[in-house]
CSV table of C-alpha atoms and ligand atoms in Angstrom, one decimal:
chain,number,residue,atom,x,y,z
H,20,UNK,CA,0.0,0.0,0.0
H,21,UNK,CA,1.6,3.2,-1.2
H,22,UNK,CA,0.0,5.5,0.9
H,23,UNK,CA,0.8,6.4,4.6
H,24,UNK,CA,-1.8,8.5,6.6
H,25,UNK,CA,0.7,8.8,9.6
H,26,UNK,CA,-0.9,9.7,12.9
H,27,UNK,CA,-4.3,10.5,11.3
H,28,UNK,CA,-6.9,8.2,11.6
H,29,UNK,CA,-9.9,8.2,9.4
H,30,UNK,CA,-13.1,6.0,11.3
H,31,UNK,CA,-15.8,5.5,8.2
H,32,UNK,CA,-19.5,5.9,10.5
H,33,UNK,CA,-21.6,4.6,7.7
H,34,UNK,CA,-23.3,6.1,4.6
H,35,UNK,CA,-21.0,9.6,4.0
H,36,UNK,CA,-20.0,10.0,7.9
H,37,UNK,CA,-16.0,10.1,8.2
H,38,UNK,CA,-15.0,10.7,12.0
H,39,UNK,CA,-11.1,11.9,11.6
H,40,UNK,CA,-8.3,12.2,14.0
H,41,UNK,CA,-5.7,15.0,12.7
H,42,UNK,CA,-2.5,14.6,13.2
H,43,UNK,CA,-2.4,17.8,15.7
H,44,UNK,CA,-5.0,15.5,17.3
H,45,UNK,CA,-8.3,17.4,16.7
H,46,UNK,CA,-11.8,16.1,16.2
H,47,UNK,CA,-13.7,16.9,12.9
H,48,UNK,CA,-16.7,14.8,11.4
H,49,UNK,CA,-17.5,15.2,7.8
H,50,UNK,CA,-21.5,15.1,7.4
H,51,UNK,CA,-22.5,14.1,11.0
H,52,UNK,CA,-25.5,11.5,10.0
H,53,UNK,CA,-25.0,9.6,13.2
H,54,UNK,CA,-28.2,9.3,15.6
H,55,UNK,CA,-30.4,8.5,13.0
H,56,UNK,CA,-28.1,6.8,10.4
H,57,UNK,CA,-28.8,2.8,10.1
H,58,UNK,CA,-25.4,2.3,9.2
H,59,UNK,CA,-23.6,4.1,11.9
H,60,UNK,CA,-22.3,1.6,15.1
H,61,UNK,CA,-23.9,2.8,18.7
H,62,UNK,CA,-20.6,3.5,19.7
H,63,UNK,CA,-20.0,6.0,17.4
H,64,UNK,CA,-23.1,8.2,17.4
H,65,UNK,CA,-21.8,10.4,20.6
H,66,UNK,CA,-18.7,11.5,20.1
H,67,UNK,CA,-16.5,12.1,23.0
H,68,UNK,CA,-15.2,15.2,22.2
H,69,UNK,CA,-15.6,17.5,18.7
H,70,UNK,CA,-13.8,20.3,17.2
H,71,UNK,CA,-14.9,20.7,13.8
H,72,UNK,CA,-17.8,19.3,11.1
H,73,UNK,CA,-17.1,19.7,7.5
H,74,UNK,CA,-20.7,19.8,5.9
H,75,UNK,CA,-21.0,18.8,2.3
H,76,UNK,CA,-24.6,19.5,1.7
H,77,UNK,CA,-27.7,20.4,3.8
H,78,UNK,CA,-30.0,16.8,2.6
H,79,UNK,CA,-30.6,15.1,6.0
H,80,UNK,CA,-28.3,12.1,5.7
H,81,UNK,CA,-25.4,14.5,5.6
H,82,UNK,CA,-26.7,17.2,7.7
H,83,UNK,CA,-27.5,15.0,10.5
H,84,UNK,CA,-26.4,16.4,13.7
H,85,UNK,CA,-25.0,19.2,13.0
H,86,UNK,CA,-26.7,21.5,14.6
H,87,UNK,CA,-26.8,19.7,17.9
H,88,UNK,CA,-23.1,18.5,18.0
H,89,UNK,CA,-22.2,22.3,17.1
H,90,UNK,CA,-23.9,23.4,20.3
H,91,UNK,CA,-23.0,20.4,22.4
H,92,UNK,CA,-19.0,21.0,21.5
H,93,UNK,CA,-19.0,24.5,20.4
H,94,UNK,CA,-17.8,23.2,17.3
H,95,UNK,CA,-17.0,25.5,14.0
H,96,UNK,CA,-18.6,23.9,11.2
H,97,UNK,CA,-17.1,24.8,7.6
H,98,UNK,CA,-19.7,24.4,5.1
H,99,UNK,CA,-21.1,26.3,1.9
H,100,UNK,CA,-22.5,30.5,3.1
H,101,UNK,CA,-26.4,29.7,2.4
H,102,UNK,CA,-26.1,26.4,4.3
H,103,UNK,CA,-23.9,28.4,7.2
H,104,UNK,CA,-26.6,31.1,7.1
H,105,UNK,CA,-29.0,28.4,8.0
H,106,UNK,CA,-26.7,27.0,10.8
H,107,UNK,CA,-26.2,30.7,12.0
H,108,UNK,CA,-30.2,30.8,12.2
H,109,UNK,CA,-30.1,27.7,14.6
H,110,UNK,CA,-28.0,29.1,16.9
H,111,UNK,CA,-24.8,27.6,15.6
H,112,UNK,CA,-22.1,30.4,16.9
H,113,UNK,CA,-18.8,29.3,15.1
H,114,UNK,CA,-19.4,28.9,11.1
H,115,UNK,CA,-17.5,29.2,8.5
H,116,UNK,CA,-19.1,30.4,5.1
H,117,UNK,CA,-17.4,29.7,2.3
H,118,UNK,CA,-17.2,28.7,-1.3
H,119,UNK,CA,-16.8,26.5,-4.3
H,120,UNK,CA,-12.4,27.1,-4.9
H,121,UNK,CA,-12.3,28.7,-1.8
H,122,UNK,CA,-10.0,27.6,1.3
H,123,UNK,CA,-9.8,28.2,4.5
H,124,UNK,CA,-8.3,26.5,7.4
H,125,UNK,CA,-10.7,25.0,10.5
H,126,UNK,CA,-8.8,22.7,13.4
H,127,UNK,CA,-5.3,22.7,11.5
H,128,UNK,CA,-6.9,21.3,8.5
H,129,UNK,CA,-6.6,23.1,5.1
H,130,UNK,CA,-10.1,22.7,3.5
H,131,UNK,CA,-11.0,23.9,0.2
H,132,UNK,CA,-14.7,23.3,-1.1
H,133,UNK,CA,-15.0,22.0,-4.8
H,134,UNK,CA,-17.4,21.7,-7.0
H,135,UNK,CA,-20.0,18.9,-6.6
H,136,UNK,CA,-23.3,18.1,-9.4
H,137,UNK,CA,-26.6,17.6,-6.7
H,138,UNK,CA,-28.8,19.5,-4.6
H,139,UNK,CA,-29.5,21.1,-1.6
H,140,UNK,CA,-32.0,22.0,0.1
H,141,UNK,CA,-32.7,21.9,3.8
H,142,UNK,CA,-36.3,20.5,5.3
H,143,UNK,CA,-36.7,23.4,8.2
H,144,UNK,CA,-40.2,22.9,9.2
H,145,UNK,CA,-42.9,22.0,6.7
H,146,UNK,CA,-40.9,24.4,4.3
H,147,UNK,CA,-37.7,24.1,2.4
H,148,UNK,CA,-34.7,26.4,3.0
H,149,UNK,CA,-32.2,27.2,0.1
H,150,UNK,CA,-29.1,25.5,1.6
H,151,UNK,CA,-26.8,27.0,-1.4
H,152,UNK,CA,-25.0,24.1,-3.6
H,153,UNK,CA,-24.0,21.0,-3.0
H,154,UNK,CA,-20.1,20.8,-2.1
H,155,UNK,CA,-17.3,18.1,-1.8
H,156,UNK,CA,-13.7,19.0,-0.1
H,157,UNK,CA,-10.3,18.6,-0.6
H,158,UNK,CA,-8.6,18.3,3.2
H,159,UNK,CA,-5.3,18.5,3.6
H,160,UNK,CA,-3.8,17.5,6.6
H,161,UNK,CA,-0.8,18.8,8.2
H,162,UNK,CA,1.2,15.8,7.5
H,163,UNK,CA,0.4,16.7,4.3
H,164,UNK,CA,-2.3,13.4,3.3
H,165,UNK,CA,-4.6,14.9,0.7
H,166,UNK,CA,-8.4,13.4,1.0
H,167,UNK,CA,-10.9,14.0,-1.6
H,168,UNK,CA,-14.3,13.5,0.0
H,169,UNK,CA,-17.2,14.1,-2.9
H,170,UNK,CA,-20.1,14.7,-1.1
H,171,UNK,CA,-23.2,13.3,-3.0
H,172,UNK,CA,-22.8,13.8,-7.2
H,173,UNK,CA,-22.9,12.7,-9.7
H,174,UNK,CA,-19.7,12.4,-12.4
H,175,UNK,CA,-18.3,15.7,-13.8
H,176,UNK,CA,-15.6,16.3,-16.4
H,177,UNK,CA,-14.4,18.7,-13.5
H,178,UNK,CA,-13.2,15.7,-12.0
H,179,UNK,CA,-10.6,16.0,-13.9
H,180,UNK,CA,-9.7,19.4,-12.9
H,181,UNK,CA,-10.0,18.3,-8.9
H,182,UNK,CA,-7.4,15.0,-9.7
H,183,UNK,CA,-4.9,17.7,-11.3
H,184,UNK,CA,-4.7,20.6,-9.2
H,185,UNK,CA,-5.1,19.1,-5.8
H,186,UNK,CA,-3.6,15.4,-6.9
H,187,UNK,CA,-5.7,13.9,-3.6
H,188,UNK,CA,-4.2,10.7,-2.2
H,189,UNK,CA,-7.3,9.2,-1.5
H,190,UNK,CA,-10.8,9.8,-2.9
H,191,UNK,CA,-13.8,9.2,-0.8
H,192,UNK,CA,-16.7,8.8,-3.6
H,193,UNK,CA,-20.4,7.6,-3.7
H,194,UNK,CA,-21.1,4.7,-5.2
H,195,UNK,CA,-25.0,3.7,-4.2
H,196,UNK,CA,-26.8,4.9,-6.9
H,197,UNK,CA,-30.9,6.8,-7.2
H,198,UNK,CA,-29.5,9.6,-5.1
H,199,UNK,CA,-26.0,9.8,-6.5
H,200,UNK,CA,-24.0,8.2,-8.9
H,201,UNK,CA,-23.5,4.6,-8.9
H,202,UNK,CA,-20.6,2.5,-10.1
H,203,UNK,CA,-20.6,2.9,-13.9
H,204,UNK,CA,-20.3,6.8,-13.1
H,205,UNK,CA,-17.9,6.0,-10.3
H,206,UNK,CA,-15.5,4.0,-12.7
H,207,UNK,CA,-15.4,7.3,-15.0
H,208,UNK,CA,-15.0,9.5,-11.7
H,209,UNK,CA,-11.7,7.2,-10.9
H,210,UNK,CA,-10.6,7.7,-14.3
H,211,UNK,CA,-10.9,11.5,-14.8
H,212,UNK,CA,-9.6,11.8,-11.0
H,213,UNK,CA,-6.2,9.8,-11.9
H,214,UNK,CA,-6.6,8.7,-7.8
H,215,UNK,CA,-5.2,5.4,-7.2
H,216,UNK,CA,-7.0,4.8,-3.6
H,217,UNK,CA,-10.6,4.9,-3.2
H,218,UNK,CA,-12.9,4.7,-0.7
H,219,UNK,CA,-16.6,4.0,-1.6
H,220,UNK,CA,-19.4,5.6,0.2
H,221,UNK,CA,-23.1,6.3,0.0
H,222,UNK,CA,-24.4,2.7,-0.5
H,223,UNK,CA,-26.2,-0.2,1.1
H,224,UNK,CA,-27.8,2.3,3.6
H,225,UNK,CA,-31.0,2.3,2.5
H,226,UNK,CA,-32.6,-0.2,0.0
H,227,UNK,CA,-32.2,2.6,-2.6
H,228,UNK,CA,-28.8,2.4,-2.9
H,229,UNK,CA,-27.7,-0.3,-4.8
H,230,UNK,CA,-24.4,0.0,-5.6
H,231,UNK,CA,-21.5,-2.0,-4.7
H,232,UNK,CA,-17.7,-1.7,-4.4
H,233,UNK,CA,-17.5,-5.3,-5.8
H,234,UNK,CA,-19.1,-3.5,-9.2
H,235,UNK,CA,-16.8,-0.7,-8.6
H,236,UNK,CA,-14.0,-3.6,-8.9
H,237,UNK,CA,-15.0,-5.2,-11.6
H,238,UNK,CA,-15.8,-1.9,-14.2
H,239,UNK,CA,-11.8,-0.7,-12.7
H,240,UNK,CA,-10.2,-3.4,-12.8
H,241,UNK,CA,-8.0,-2.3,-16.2
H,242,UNK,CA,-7.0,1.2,-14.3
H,243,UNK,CA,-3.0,-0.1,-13.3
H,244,UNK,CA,-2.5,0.1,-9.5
H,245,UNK,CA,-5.9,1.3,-8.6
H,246,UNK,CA,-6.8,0.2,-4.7
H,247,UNK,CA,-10.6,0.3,-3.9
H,248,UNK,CA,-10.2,0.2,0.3
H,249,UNK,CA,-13.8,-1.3,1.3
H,250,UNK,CA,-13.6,0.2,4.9
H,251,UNK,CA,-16.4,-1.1,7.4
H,252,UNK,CA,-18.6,1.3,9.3
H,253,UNK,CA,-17.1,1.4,12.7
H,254,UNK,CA,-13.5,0.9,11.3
H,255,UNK,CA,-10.5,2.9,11.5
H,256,UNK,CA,-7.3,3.9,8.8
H,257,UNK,CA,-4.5,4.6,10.2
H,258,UNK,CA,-0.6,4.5,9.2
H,259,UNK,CA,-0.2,2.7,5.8
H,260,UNK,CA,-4.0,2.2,6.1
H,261,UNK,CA,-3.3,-0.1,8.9
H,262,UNK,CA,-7.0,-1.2,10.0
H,263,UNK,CA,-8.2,-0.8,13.3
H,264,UNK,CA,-10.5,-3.0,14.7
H,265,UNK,CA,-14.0,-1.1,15.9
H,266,UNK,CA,-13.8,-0.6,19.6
J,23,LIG,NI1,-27.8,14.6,-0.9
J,24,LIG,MN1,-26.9,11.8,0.5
């Protein structure tokens, strides 16, 4: 395995929920779907402690917790400026409002917010709030591990532009299907990204989602030295994507 993610550890929670240990050893969750996520272990839907959530989109399997967790840990939460303006409304004192090519830097991680094809809109009541545009983001980590984590699309050419400016390590990508792509679009995603380790997300959650990494597998398996890491919910990468058992 070529790539070494040093002291940070990267738990996958289920669905599109990464809990991730820096390397300067702070807390951030990307798309906190934990209490009410049928994928997510017990053990991991109260986190102990929290510094930062990195929120792709404001759909309610992404969205999640957010605002309570925010409150709960003070927490900043880095996300697109309509969807922060929504946080804001909540009560959520740190956010960070950003946008699309934009970076910005939240618990010693360097985020920057790309481009992502979806929606987003945010059930608040019996209405719907304009939660901006669906987001994905590149973190880079102060060891200096690169992560690519799409948020819910579906392929873009762009893809291409995301593999060659940021050239990510690793690329966290949804694979499930109805609400995102599946793996025919995911095998074109892995080609226009030129990323050689991928993690799949956003399948088997629900019925809906259909997709499988073992489809994935088999519609990649030309691309040389391509490495699809099927990661567990409740399990942890560390080191040279050492797995740690679920505690
Ligand atoms: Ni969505
Ligand atoms: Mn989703």
């Amino acid at each position: 395995m070529s790539i070494d993610l040093g002291k940070l550890e990267v738990t996958f929670c289920g669905h599109a929920t990464f809990a991730i240990k820096t390397p300067g050893g702070k807390h951030v969750i990307v798309d906190p779907f934990l209490s009410g996520n049928p994928a997510c272990p017990d053990h991991l839907k109260q986190p102990k402690s929290l510094d930062a959530i990195f929120l792709t989109h404001g759909h309610g399997d992404h969205l999640g917790d957010t605002v309570a967790l925010a409150k709960k840990f003070d927490a900043t939460c880095a996300t697109i400026i309509e969807l922060g303006a929504w946080l804001s409304k909540q009560g959520v004192k740190n956010v960070v409002g950003f946008n699309k090519g934009g970076s910005t830097d939240v618990a010693g991680v360097h985020l920057t917010m790309t481009h992502a094809v979806h929606s987003s809109g945010v059930q608040d009541g019996d209405g719907m709030w304009y939660g901006g545009e669906a987001a994905g983001f590149i973190m880079r980590f102060e060891n200096g591990v690169k992560i690519y984590h799409a948020g819910d699309t579906c392929v873009f050419s762009d893809m291409k532009l995301i593999g060659e400016i940021y050239k990510p390590d690793i690329a966290m990508l949804p694979i499930g299907d109805f609400y995102t792509m599946g793996p025919d679009e995911g095998a074109y995603a892995i080609r226009l990204l030129g990323v050689k380790t991928i993690i799949p997300m956003h399948y088997a959650t629900f019925p809906a989602l259909t997709g499988t990494p073992a489809k994935l597998r088999e519609l990649t398996k030309d691309v040389a030295g391509l490495e699809i890491v099927e990661v567990k919910p409740g399990e942890t990468l560390t080191g040279q994507m050492r797995r740690l058992a679920p505690v």
